[in-house]
Amino acid sequence: MIDGNGLLDKMAALPPEKSAALLKFATTGDFLTPTCPRCSIKMISRQSTKGGRSFWGCRNYPQCKQTIFASAPG
C-alpha cells in the first residue's frame, strides 16, 4: 500500500512523458457522477415531484429505484 503523497512522489520520479501519460490515465472518467450500487451504471440528476429537491437516480428507473439524495446538480 502507498498513500497519496507517496504515489505523487513516485510519479514525479518518472520521465515527464510517462508521468503525464499515467496522470491522464488515472484521471480519465467521470468521478463527479455517482454509480448505482445495484446496476453499476452512472446515475442521472433528477428532480423530486414533491418539493422539487434534486437527487441522483438510477438510469434504469422504474426497474431500479436506487437514489442518492446528495448534491445532485439542479
CSV table of C-alpha atoms in Angstrom, one decimal:
chain,number,residue,atom,x,y,z
A,1,MET,CA,0.0,0.0,0.0
A,2,ILE,CA,1.1,3.6,-0.7
A,3,ASP,CA,-0.5,6.9,0.4
A,4,GLY,CA,-1.3,9.7,-2.0
A,5,ASN,CA,1.9,11.7,-1.3
A,6,GLY,CA,3.9,8.6,-1.9
A,7,LEU,CA,2.2,8.0,-5.2
A,8,LEU,CA,2.8,11.6,-6.3
A,9,ASP,CA,6.5,11.3,-5.3
A,10,LYS,CA,6.8,8.1,-7.4
A,11,MET,CA,5.1,9.7,-10.4
A,12,ALA,CA,7.4,12.8,-10.1
A,13,ALA,CA,10.4,10.5,-10.3
A,14,LEU,CA,9.2,9.1,-13.7
A,15,PRO,CA,10.3,10.7,-17.0
A,16,PRO,CA,7.9,13.6,-17.8
A,17,GLU,CA,6.2,11.8,-20.7
A,18,LYS,CA,5.5,8.7,-18.6
A,19,SER,CA,4.3,10.8,-15.7
A,20,ALA,CA,1.9,12.8,-17.9
A,21,ALA,CA,0.5,9.6,-19.5
A,22,LEU,CA,0.0,7.9,-16.1
A,23,LEU,CA,-1.7,11.1,-14.7
A,24,LYS,CA,-4.0,11.2,-17.8
A,25,PHE,CA,-4.9,7.5,-17.4
A,26,ALA,CA,-5.6,7.9,-13.6
A,27,THR,CA,-7.9,10.9,-14.1
A,28,THR,CA,-9.9,9.7,-17.1
A,29,GLY,CA,-13.6,9.3,-16.5
A,30,ASP,CA,-16.5,10.9,-14.7
A,31,PHE,CA,-15.8,11.0,-11.0
A,32,LEU,CA,-18.4,13.5,-10.1
A,33,THR,CA,-21.4,11.4,-11.1
A,34,PRO,CA,-22.2,8.5,-8.7
A,35,THR,CA,-22.6,5.0,-9.9
A,36,CYS,CA,-25.7,3.0,-9.0
A,37,PRO,CA,-24.8,0.4,-6.3
A,38,ARG,CA,-27.2,-2.1,-7.8
A,39,CYS,CA,-26.8,-1.7,-11.6
A,40,SER,CA,-23.2,-0.4,-11.7
A,41,ILE,CA,-24.1,2.4,-14.2
A,42,LYS,CA,-23.8,6.1,-13.9
A,43,MET,CA,-26.8,7.8,-12.2
A,44,ILE,CA,-28.6,10.9,-13.5
A,45,SER,CA,-29.7,14.1,-11.8
A,46,ARG,CA,-33.4,14.1,-11.2
A,47,GLN,CA,-35.9,16.5,-9.5
A,48,SER,CA,-38.4,15.3,-7.0
A,49,THR,CA,-42.1,15.9,-7.9
A,50,LYS,CA,-42.8,16.6,-4.3
A,51,GLY,CA,-40.8,19.6,-3.2
A,52,GLY,CA,-38.5,19.9,-6.2
A,53,ARG,CA,-35.5,18.6,-4.4
A,54,SER,CA,-32.6,17.4,-6.6
A,55,PHE,CA,-31.2,13.9,-6.2
A,56,TRP,CA,-29.3,11.2,-8.1
A,57,GLY,CA,-31.5,8.5,-9.6
A,58,CYS,CA,-30.7,5.3,-11.5
A,59,ARG,CA,-31.0,5.4,-15.3
A,60,ASN,CA,-32.8,2.0,-15.1
A,61,TYR,CA,-35.8,3.5,-13.3
A,62,PRO,CA,-38.5,2.2,-12.8
A,63,GLN,CA,-36.8,-1.3,-12.8
A,64,CYS,CA,-34.2,0.0,-10.3
A,65,LYS,CA,-35.3,2.6,-7.8
A,66,GLN,CA,-31.9,3.4,-6.2
A,67,THR,CA,-31.5,7.1,-5.3
A,68,ILE,CA,-28.9,9.2,-3.6
A,69,PHE,CA,-30.1,12.5,-2.0
A,70,ALA,CA,-26.8,14.3,-2.1
A,71,SER,CA,-25.7,17.4,-4.0
A,72,ALA,CA,-27.1,16.5,-7.4
A,73,PRO,CA,-26.9,19.4,-9.8
A,74,GLY,CA,-30.2,21.1,-10.3
